[in-house]
Coordinates of C-alpha atoms in Angstrom, one line a residue:
X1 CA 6.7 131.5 -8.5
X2 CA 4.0 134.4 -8.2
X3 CA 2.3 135.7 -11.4
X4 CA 3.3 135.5 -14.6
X5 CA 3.9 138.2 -17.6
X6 CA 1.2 138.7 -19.9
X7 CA 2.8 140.6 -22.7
X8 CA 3.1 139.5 -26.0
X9 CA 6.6 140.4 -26.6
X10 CA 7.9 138.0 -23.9
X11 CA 7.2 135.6 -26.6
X12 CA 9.8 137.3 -28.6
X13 CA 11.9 137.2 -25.9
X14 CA 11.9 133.2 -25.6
X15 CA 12.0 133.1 -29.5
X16 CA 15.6 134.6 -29.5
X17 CA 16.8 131.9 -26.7
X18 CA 15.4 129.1 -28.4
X19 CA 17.1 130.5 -31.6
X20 CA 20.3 130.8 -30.3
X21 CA 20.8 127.2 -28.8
X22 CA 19.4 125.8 -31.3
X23 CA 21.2 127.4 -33.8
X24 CA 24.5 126.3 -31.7
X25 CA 22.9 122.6 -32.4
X26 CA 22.7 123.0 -36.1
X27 CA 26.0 124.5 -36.2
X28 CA 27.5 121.8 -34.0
X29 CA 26.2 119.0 -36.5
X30 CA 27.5 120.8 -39.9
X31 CA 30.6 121.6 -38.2
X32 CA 30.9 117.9 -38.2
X33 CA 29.5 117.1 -41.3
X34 CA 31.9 119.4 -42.6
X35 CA 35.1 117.7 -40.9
X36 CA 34.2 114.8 -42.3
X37 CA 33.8 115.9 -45.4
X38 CA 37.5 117.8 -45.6
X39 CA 39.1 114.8 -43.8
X40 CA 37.2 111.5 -44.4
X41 CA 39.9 109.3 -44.1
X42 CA 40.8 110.8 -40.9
X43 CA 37.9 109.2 -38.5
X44 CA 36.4 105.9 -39.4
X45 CA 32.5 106.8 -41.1
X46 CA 30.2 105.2 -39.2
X47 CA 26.7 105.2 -41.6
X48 CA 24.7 104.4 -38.4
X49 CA 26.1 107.7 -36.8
X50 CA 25.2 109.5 -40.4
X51 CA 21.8 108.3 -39.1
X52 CA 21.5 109.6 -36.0
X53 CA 23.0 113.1 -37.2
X54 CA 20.2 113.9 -40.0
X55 CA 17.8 112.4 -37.5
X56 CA 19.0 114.8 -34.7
X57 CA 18.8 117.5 -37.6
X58 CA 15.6 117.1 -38.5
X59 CA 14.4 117.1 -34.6
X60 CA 15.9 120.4 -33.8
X61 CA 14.4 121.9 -37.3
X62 CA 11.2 120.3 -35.9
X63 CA 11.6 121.6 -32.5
X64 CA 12.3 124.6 -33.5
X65 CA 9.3 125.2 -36.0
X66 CA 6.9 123.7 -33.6
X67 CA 7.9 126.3 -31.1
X68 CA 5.9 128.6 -33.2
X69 CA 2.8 127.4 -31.2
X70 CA 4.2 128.7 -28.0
X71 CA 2.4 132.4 -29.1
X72 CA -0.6 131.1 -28.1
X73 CA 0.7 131.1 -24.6
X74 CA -0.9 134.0 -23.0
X75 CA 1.2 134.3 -19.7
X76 CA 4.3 133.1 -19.6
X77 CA 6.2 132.0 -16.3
X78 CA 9.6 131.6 -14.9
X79 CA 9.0 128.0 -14.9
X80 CA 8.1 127.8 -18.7
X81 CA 11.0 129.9 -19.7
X82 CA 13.0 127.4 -18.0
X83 CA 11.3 124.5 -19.0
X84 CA 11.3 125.9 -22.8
X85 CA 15.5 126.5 -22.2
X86 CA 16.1 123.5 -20.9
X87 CA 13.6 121.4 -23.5
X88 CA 16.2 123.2 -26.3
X89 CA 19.1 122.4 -24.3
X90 CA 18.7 119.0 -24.8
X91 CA 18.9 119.0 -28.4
X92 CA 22.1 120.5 -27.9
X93 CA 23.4 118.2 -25.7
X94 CA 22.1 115.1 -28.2
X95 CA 24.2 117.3 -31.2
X96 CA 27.2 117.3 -28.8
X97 CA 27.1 114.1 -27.9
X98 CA 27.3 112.9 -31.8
X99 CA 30.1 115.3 -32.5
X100 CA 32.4 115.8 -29.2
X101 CA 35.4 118.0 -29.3
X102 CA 37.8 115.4 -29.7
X103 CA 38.4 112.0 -31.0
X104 CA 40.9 111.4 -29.1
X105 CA 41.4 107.9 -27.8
X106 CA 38.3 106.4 -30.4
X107 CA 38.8 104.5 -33.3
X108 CA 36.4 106.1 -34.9
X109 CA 32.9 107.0 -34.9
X110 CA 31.5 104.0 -34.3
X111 CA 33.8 102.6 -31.5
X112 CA 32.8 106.7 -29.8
X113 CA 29.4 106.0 -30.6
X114 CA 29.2 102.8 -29.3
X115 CA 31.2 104.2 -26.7
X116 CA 28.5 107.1 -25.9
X117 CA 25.3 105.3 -26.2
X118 CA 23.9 105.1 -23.3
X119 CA 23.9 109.2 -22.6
X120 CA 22.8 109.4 -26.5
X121 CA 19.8 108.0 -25.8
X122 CA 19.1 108.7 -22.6
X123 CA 19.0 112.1 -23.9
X124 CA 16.8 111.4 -26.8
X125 CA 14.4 110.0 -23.9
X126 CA 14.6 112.9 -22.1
X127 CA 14.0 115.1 -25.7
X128 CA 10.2 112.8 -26.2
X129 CA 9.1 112.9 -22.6
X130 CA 9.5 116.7 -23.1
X131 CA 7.7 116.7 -26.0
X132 CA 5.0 115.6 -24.0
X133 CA 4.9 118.2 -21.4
X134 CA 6.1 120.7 -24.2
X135 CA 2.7 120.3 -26.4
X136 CA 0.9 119.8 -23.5
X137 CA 1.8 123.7 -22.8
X138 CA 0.5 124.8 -25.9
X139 CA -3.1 123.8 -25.1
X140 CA -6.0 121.0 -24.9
X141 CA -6.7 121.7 -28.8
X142 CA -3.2 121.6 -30.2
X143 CA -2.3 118.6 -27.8
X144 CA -5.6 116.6 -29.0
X145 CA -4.6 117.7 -32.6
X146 CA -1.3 115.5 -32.3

């Protein structure tokens, strides 16, 4: 795509996105927590699950704080608002896949788990090999840094 916009408020503009599906993420995971914690015996605990949920909840709260560094991005592109949408989205998707709608036809958390693996971590794949790309957008200096 042609040119890019170099106003400061686009920044803004991204900030609000990134907000909103990443706060869909955290809600998805204390939405959980929280159905858990009203019906434990309901759904088997699984503690490795218990894992991956505070470890997904500290990567969005991570993401999301690191996203600061985008400001220094002086003209932002089509394809950089996408990439940044999409980078979020995948958080999302990780959060989802730890607490689906239903638990229908599972044991339990670990049998779904076990069950859901393989897109679980190909997911959390995806999420570091965008981190790559994603620091590599906020400059030489803050990439070298990490």
């Amino acid at each position: 795509m042609e040119g890019g916009i170099p106003n400061p408020e686009v920044f803004t503009h991204v900030r609000v996105i990134i907000g909103i599906v990443l706060g869909l993420s955290v809600s998805r995971l204390l939405t959980g927590i929280a159905r858990i914690i009203q019906h434990p015996q309901r759904k088997n605990i699984y503690v490795i699950h218990l894992g991956w949920v505070l470890f997904a909840f500290l990567t969005v709260v991570h993401f999301w704080w690191f996203e600061f560094y985008l400001h220094a991005l002086v003209l932002w592109k089509f394809e950089a608002y996408l990439f940044v949408i999409f980078f979020a989205s995948l958080h999302f998707l990780a959060c989802s896949m730890l607490f689906p709608d239903s638990m229908e036809g599972y044991s339990g958390y670990e049998d779904y788990f076990m069950s859901r693996r393989a897109w679980f971590f190909g997911i959390l794949i995806s999420i570091f090999l965008c981190d790559f790309l994603d620091t590599a957008m906020k400059g030489v200096a803050h990439f070298r840094t990490l």
